[in-house]
mmCIF file of C-alpha atoms and ligand atoms in Angstrom:
data_model
loop_
_atom_site.group_PDB
_atom_site.id
_atom_site.type_symbol
_atom_site.label_atom_id
_atom_site.label_comp_id
_atom_site.label_asym_id
_atom_site.label_seq_id
_atom_site.Cartn_x
_atom_site.Cartn_y
_atom_site.Cartn_z
ATOM 1 C CA MET A 1 -35.582 32.837 48.707
ATOM 2 C CA LEU A 2 -36.825 31.136 45.545
ATOM 3 C CA LEU A 3 -34.432 33.272 43.527
ATOM 4 C CA SER A 4 -31.419 32.337 45.659
ATOM 5 C CA LEU A 5 -32.435 28.632 45.451
ATOM 6 C CA CYS A 6 -32.538 28.925 41.640
ATOM 7 C CA LEU A 7 -29.166 30.675 41.610
ATOM 8 C CA GLY A 8 -27.805 27.936 43.855
ATOM 9 C CA VAL A 9 -28.962 25.193 41.469
ATOM 10 C CA THR A 10 -27.555 27.115 38.515
ATOM 11 C CA SER A 11 -24.180 27.511 40.131
ATOM 12 C CA ILE A 12 -24.068 23.816 41.099
ATOM 13 C CA GLY A 13 -24.921 23.097 37.434
ATOM 14 C CA SER A 14 -22.138 25.329 36.151
ATOM 15 C CA PHE A 15 -19.713 23.840 38.699
ATOM 16 C CA LEU A 16 -20.543 20.337 37.413
ATOM 17 C CA LEU A 17 -20.227 21.479 33.811
ATOM 18 C CA ALA A 18 -16.921 23.178 34.536
ATOM 19 C CA ASN A 19 -15.665 20.092 36.336
ATOM 20 C CA ASP A 20 -16.763 17.862 33.432
ATOM 21 C CA THR A 21 -14.812 20.034 31.054
ATOM 22 C CA VAL A 22 -11.763 19.902 33.301
ATOM 23 C CA SER A 23 -11.832 16.132 33.544
ATOM 24 C CA ASN A 24 -12.250 15.844 29.739
ATOM 25 C CA ASN A 25 -9.316 18.165 29.215
ATOM 26 C CA SER A 26 -7.097 16.328 31.647
ATOM 27 C CA THR A 27 -7.803 12.965 29.980
ATOM 28 C CA PRO A 28 -8.205 13.917 26.334
ATOM 29 C CA LYS A 29 -9.660 11.249 24.100
ATOM 30 C CA ASN A 30 -7.016 10.154 21.669
ATOM 31 C CA PRO A 31 -8.220 7.048 19.849
ATOM 32 C CA ILE A 32 -5.667 5.180 17.792
ATOM 33 C CA LYS A 33 -6.313 4.638 14.088
ATOM 34 C CA VAL A 34 -6.278 1.046 12.855
ATOM 35 C CA VAL A 35 -6.698 0.362 9.146
ATOM 36 C CA ILE A 36 -7.279 -3.215 7.985
ATOM 37 C CA LEU A 37 -6.600 -4.021 4.329
ATOM 38 C CA LEU A 38 -8.777 -6.928 3.318
ATOM 39 C CA GLY A 39 -8.774 -8.765 -0.013
ATOM 40 C CA PRO A 40 -7.747 -12.021 -1.662
ATOM 41 C CA PRO A 41 -4.051 -12.954 -1.974
ATOM 42 C CA GLY A 42 -2.579 -11.009 -4.886
ATOM 43 C CA SER A 43 -5.263 -8.286 -4.814
ATOM 44 C CA GLY A 44 -2.594 -5.584 -4.398
ATOM 45 C CA LYS A 45 -2.760 -5.206 -0.616
ATOM 46 C CA GLY A 46 1.030 -5.001 -0.273
ATOM 47 C CA THR A 47 1.427 -2.288 -2.933
ATOM 48 C CA GLN A 48 -1.435 -0.208 -1.573
ATOM 49 C CA ALA A 49 -0.321 -0.709 2.028
ATOM 50 C CA VAL A 50 3.027 0.944 1.274
ATOM 51 C CA ARG A 51 1.296 3.983 -0.271
ATOM 52 C CA LEU A 52 -1.370 4.265 2.424
ATOM 53 C CA THR A 53 1.065 4.077 5.321
ATOM 54 C CA LYS A 54 3.169 6.845 3.740
ATOM 55 C CA GLU A 55 0.031 8.932 3.382
ATOM 56 C CA LEU A 56 -1.186 8.281 6.940
ATOM 57 C CA GLY A 57 2.203 8.237 8.687
ATOM 58 C CA ILE A 58 1.531 4.924 10.443
ATOM 59 C CA PRO A 59 3.512 1.661 10.207
ATOM 60 C CA HIS A 60 2.663 -1.132 7.781
ATOM 61 C CA ILE A 61 2.253 -4.421 9.614
ATOM 62 C CA SER A 62 2.158 -7.430 7.284
ATOM 63 C CA THR A 63 1.878 -10.830 8.957
ATOM 64 C CA GLY A 64 3.183 -12.436 5.727
ATOM 65 C CA ASP A 65 6.311 -10.226 5.909
ATOM 66 C CA LEU A 66 6.750 -11.016 9.612
ATOM 67 C CA PHE A 67 6.677 -14.730 8.825
ATOM 68 C CA ARG A 68 9.089 -14.295 5.884
ATOM 69 C CA GLU A 69 11.502 -12.398 8.159
ATOM 70 C CA ASN A 70 11.314 -15.252 10.656
ATOM 71 C CA ILE A 71 11.948 -17.779 7.888
ATOM 72 C CA SER A 72 14.984 -15.909 6.576
ATOM 73 C CA GLN A 73 16.370 -15.651 10.131
ATOM 74 C CA ASN A 74 15.675 -19.355 10.614
ATOM 75 C CA THR A 75 13.814 -18.781 13.893
ATOM 76 C CA ASP A 76 11.660 -21.460 15.528
ATOM 77 C CA LEU A 77 8.542 -19.570 14.485
ATOM 78 C CA GLY A 78 9.841 -19.358 10.900
ATOM 79 C CA LYS A 79 10.542 -23.102 10.785
ATOM 80 C CA ARG A 80 7.023 -23.885 12.011
ATOM 81 C CA ALA A 81 5.307 -21.421 9.645
ATOM 82 C CA LYS A 82 7.238 -22.310 6.480
ATOM 83 C CA ALA A 83 5.531 -25.593 5.625
ATOM 84 C CA PHE A 84 2.046 -24.069 5.907
ATOM 85 C CA MET A 85 3.017 -21.072 3.764
ATOM 86 C CA ASN A 86 4.640 -23.097 1.004
ATOM 87 C CA GLU A 87 1.480 -25.185 0.661
ATOM 88 C CA GLY A 88 -0.800 -22.132 0.508
ATOM 89 C CA LYS A 89 -2.347 -22.965 3.888
ATOM 90 C CA LEU A 90 -2.924 -20.551 6.738
ATOM 91 C CA VAL A 91 -0.454 -20.615 9.599
ATOM 92 C CA PRO A 92 -2.305 -21.746 12.779
ATOM 93 C CA ASP A 93 -3.743 -18.938 14.929
ATOM 94 C CA GLU A 94 -1.555 -19.742 17.954
ATOM 95 C CA LEU A 95 1.525 -18.843 15.885
ATOM 96 C CA VAL A 96 -0.061 -15.745 14.301
ATOM 97 C CA LEU A 97 -1.678 -14.021 17.277
ATOM 98 C CA ASP A 98 1.308 -13.738 19.653
ATOM 99 C CA MET A 99 3.545 -12.567 16.821
ATOM 100 C CA LEU A 100 1.038 -9.915 15.715
ATOM 101 C CA PHE A 101 0.093 -8.575 19.154
ATOM 102 C CA ASP A 102 3.748 -8.455 20.112
ATOM 103 C CA ARG A 103 4.512 -6.386 16.998
ATOM 104 C CA VAL A 104 1.639 -3.885 17.443
ATOM 105 C CA SER A 105 2.538 -3.330 21.102
ATOM 106 C CA ARG A 106 5.803 -1.602 20.050
ATOM 107 C CA SER A 107 6.054 2.151 20.419
ATOM 108 C CA ASP A 108 5.879 2.923 16.678
ATOM 109 C CA CYS A 109 2.270 1.616 16.709
ATOM 110 C CA ALA A 110 1.154 3.853 19.587
ATOM 111 C CA LYS A 111 -0.849 6.195 17.339
ATOM 112 C CA GLY A 112 -2.070 3.566 14.931
ATOM 113 C CA TYR A 113 -1.061 1.042 12.275
ATOM 114 C CA LEU A 114 -2.182 -0.587 9.069
ATOM 115 C CA LEU A 115 -2.746 -4.341 9.019
ATOM 116 C CA ASP A 116 -2.039 -6.211 5.774
ATOM 117 C CA GLY A 117 -2.899 -9.913 5.773
ATOM 118 C CA PHE A 118 -4.435 -9.891 9.244
ATOM 119 C CA PRO A 119 -7.054 -10.855 10.311
ATOM 120 C CA ARG A 120 -7.605 -13.774 7.950
ATOM 121 C CA THR A 121 -10.131 -15.805 9.948
ATOM 122 C CA LEU A 122 -13.145 -15.012 12.132
ATOM 123 C CA PRO A 123 -11.302 -16.183 15.304
ATOM 124 C CA GLN A 124 -8.425 -13.806 14.412
ATOM 125 C CA ALA A 125 -10.910 -10.945 13.928
ATOM 126 C CA GLY A 126 -12.479 -11.774 17.310
ATOM 127 C CA ALA A 127 -9.051 -11.760 18.991
ATOM 128 C CA LEU A 128 -8.224 -8.401 17.411
ATOM 129 C CA ASN A 129 -11.564 -7.002 18.514
ATOM 130 C CA LYS A 130 -10.799 -7.953 22.124
ATOM 131 C CA HIS A 131 -7.311 -6.485 21.844
ATOM 132 C CA LEU A 132 -8.454 -3.062 20.545
ATOM 133 C CA ALA A 133 -9.699 -0.354 22.890
ATOM 134 C CA ALA A 134 -13.415 0.399 22.482
ATOM 135 C CA ASP A 135 -12.746 3.883 21.084
ATOM 136 C CA THR A 136 -10.325 2.696 18.357
ATOM 137 C CA ASP A 137 -10.864 4.461 15.049
ATOM 138 C CA LEU A 138 -11.179 1.286 12.945
ATOM 139 C CA ILE A 139 -11.631 1.212 9.188
ATOM 140 C CA VAL A 140 -11.582 -1.833 6.927
ATOM 141 C CA LEU A 141 -10.685 -1.302 3.259
ATOM 142 C CA ASN A 142 -11.668 -4.253 1.096
ATOM 143 C CA LEU A 143 -10.051 -4.776 -2.319
ATOM 144 C CA ASP A 144 -12.457 -6.553 -4.638
ATOM 145 C CA VAL A 145 -10.664 -8.581 -7.365
ATOM 146 C CA PRO A 146 -12.066 -11.662 -9.185
ATOM 147 C CA ASP A 147 -10.172 -14.980 -9.029
ATOM 148 C CA SER A 148 -9.314 -14.978 -12.768
ATOM 149 C CA VAL A 149 -7.373 -11.698 -12.391
ATOM 150 C CA ILE A 150 -5.637 -12.941 -9.237
ATOM 151 C CA VAL A 151 -4.375 -16.106 -10.957
ATOM 152 C CA LYS A 152 -2.955 -14.135 -13.906
ATOM 153 C CA ARG A 153 -1.257 -11.583 -11.605
ATOM 154 C CA ALA A 154 0.300 -14.227 -9.356
ATOM 155 C CA GLU A 155 1.628 -16.312 -12.275
ATOM 156 C CA GLY A 156 3.526 -13.254 -13.522
ATOM 157 C CA ARG A 157 4.673 -11.898 -10.184
ATOM 158 C CA LEU A 158 8.432 -11.639 -9.631
ATOM 159 C CA THR A 159 9.705 -10.647 -6.196
ATOM 160 C CA CYS A 160 13.178 -9.303 -5.498
ATOM 161 C CA LYS A 161 15.116 -11.640 -3.205
ATOM 162 C CA VAL A 162 17.012 -8.678 -1.760
ATOM 163 C CA CYS A 163 14.623 -5.720 -1.304
ATOM 164 C CA GLY A 164 11.168 -7.319 -1.727
ATOM 165 C CA ASN A 165 10.280 -5.024 -4.666
ATOM 166 C CA VAL A 166 7.627 -6.613 -6.887
ATOM 167 C CA HIS A 167 7.601 -6.747 -10.715
ATOM 168 C CA ASN A 168 5.171 -8.564 -12.969
ATOM 169 C CA ARG A 169 6.281 -10.230 -16.195
ATOM 170 C CA TYR A 170 2.961 -9.211 -17.863
ATOM 171 C CA PHE A 171 2.122 -5.821 -16.319
ATOM 172 C CA SER A 172 5.391 -4.270 -15.058
ATOM 173 C CA PRO A 173 8.362 -6.247 -16.426
ATOM 174 C CA PRO A 174 11.863 -5.357 -15.180
ATOM 175 C CA GLU A 175 14.180 -3.548 -17.594
ATOM 176 C CA LYS A 176 16.588 -6.493 -17.495
ATOM 177 C CA GLU A 177 15.116 -9.989 -17.268
ATOM 178 C CA GLY A 178 15.475 -11.532 -13.809
ATOM 179 C CA VAL A 179 16.970 -8.383 -12.274
ATOM 180 C CA CYS A 180 15.231 -5.951 -9.896
ATOM 181 C CA ASP A 181 15.000 -2.379 -11.257
ATOM 182 C CA ALA A 182 15.278 -0.920 -7.746
ATOM 183 C CA CYS A 183 18.375 -2.695 -6.358
ATOM 184 C CA GLN A 184 19.672 -5.036 -9.117
ATOM 185 C CA GLY A 185 18.873 -7.999 -6.845
ATOM 186 C CA GLU A 186 17.714 -11.362 -8.216
ATOM 187 C CA LEU A 187 14.009 -11.648 -9.102
ATOM 188 C CA ILE A 188 12.352 -14.911 -8.134
ATOM 189 C CA GLN A 189 8.867 -16.422 -8.097
ATOM 190 C CA ARG A 190 7.765 -16.716 -4.469
ATOM 191 C CA PRO A 191 7.085 -20.407 -3.679
ATOM 192 C CA ASP A 192 3.506 -19.446 -2.757
ATOM 193 C CA ASP A 193 2.964 -17.747 -6.149
ATOM 194 C CA ARG A 194 3.106 -21.067 -8.063
ATOM 195 C CA THR A 195 -0.222 -21.644 -9.856
ATOM 196 C CA GLU A 196 -1.308 -24.688 -7.829
ATOM 197 C CA VAL A 197 -0.450 -22.851 -4.608
ATOM 198 C CA VAL A 198 -2.365 -19.747 -5.741
ATOM 199 C CA GLN A 199 -5.456 -21.894 -6.437
ATOM 200 C CA GLU A 200 -5.181 -23.335 -2.921
ATOM 201 C CA ARG A 201 -4.709 -19.864 -1.376
ATOM 202 C CA LEU A 202 -7.852 -18.665 -3.189
ATOM 203 C CA ARG A 203 -9.813 -21.676 -1.922
ATOM 204 C CA VAL A 204 -8.622 -20.938 1.614
ATOM 205 C CA TYR A 205 -9.443 -17.225 1.140
ATOM 206 C CA HIS A 206 -13.053 -17.932 0.094
ATOM 207 C CA GLU A 207 -13.550 -20.447 2.887
ATOM 208 C CA GLN A 208 -11.860 -18.656 5.804
ATOM 209 C CA THR A 209 -11.221 -14.978 5.029
ATOM 210 C CA GLN A 210 -14.153 -13.854 2.876
ATOM 211 C CA PRO A 211 -16.620 -14.184 5.809
ATOM 212 C CA LEU A 212 -14.767 -11.183 7.320
ATOM 213 C CA VAL A 213 -16.313 -8.942 4.633
ATOM 214 C CA GLU A 214 -19.768 -9.586 6.106
ATOM 215 C CA TYR A 215 -18.395 -9.409 9.669
ATOM 216 C CA TYR A 216 -16.980 -5.896 9.172
ATOM 217 C CA LYS A 217 -19.941 -4.780 7.030
ATOM 218 C CA LYS A 218 -22.209 -5.558 10.009
ATOM 219 C CA LYS A 219 -19.935 -3.466 12.224
ATOM 220 C CA GLY A 220 -20.402 -0.556 9.791
ATOM 221 C CA VAL A 221 -16.658 -0.056 9.185
ATOM 222 C CA LEU A 222 -16.226 -1.623 5.707
ATOM 223 C CA LYS A 223 -15.366 0.225 2.483
ATOM 224 C CA THR A 224 -15.123 -1.890 -0.678
ATOM 225 C CA VAL A 225 -13.039 -0.699 -3.613
ATOM 226 C CA ASP A 226 -12.669 -2.095 -7.162
ATOM 227 C CA GLY A 227 -9.151 -3.558 -7.074
ATOM 228 C CA THR A 228 -8.932 -4.348 -10.808
ATOM 229 C CA LYS A 229 -8.155 -0.733 -11.761
ATOM 230 C CA SER A 230 -4.636 0.713 -12.082
ATOM 231 C CA PRO A 231 -2.645 0.994 -8.811
ATOM 232 C CA ASP A 232 -3.017 4.813 -8.960
ATOM 233 C CA ASP A 233 -6.807 4.633 -9.357
ATOM 234 C CA VAL A 234 -7.130 2.033 -6.608
ATOM 235 C CA PHE A 235 -5.073 4.263 -4.312
ATOM 236 C CA LEU A 236 -7.365 7.243 -5.018
ATOM 237 C CA SER A 237 -10.455 5.147 -4.223
ATOM 238 C CA LEU A 238 -8.873 3.893 -0.994
ATOM 239 C CA LYS A 239 -8.014 7.439 0.062
ATOM 240 C CA ALA A 240 -11.588 8.494 -0.661
ATOM 241 C CA GLY A 241 -12.759 5.531 1.465
ATOM 242 C CA LEU A 242 -10.581 6.691 4.353
ATOM 243 C CA LYS A 243 -11.952 10.231 4.181
ATOM 244 C CA SER A 244 -15.591 9.188 4.105
ATOM 245 C CA SER A 245 -15.150 7.060 7.230
HETATM 246 P P1 LIG B 301 0.803 -12.833 2.524
HETATM 247 O O1 LIG B 301 2.164 -12.273 2.309
HETATM 248 O O2 LIG B 301 -0.091 -11.930 3.330
HETATM 249 O O3 LIG B 301 0.153 -13.281 1.247
HETATM 250 O O4 LIG B 301 0.980 -14.148 3.431
HETATM 251 C C1 LIG B 301 1.749 -15.245 2.994
HETATM 252 C C2 LIG B 301 1.379 -16.477 3.796
HETATM 253 O O5 LIG B 301 1.674 -16.252 5.191
HETATM 254 C C3 LIG B 301 -0.082 -16.874 3.775
HETATM 255 O O6 LIG B 301 -0.443 -17.630 2.645
HETATM 256 C C4 LIG B 301 -0.188 -17.703 5.055
HETATM 257 O O7 LIG B 301 0.392 -18.977 4.896
HETATM 258 C C5 LIG B 301 0.713 -16.914 5.996
HETATM 259 N N1 LIG B 301 -0.064 -15.877 6.707
HETATM 260 C C6 LIG B 301 0.073 -14.525 6.612
HETATM 261 N N2 LIG B 301 -0.793 -13.892 7.408
HETATM 262 C C7 LIG B 301 -1.519 -14.851 8.016
HETATM 263 C C8 LIG B 301 -2.589 -14.829 8.966
HETATM 264 N N3 LIG B 301 -3.120 -13.687 9.404
HETATM 265 N N4 LIG B 301 -3.089 -16.019 9.377
HETATM 266 C C9 LIG B 301 -2.573 -17.199 8.935
HETATM 267 N N5 LIG B 301 -1.578 -17.278 8.046
HETATM 268 C C10 LIG B 301 -1.043 -16.127 7.591
#
């Protein structure tokens, strides 16, 4: 009697276990991967984002690029964002959040995406947190670059009007002055790369974006990398950061 009772309990146990396994198999956990690239303006986020997204096979979502696209297409959003951008100020959250969440809801972001230039404020980070599913595989890569290096880089930065390729008159000059090596398009200084604008963007960064370093450190998802090294070395450190997450 006691034996059959024990057997009964055991078989109920194995039934439950088997059923658990079945339900896990039928709804497999498949968390999406979200990588946030954090760092001051001009810290190399754009360059590294292109390499990382190739490596990871996920799209590169840059809120700065989304705004620039809107400006070049003369959309309402572009018209509203332009003045803030040209002065080195942040575009207000109500313009950023809808644009960003709309973009990451597209099918190419279903398995994950890399965010470059977002979030830039604690309220933006809070909104993203609410938007992400609890099991999201989130990693924040922080590029550490001092202000003096940023100012020098931005002063020399030349962006291609046509393809967006970036040269630097000090560190990676084009073969022919004023002409993009990649597509022969015209190289220009972005309005927000002018020295006074860069100083303002750095002030805004320290005031509004830097607190995110502590925010993500507390969440245990932050990896900080020395962003003053060569682009190749920075990329290797970022990849190592991704692996150790
Ligand atoms: P970026 O190309 O990331 O340096 O962004 C260029 C400019 O776009 C910034 O200086 C801001 O004016 C605006 N911008 C880009 N992303 C954001 C964001 N997440 N929040 C507010 N403004 C942004």
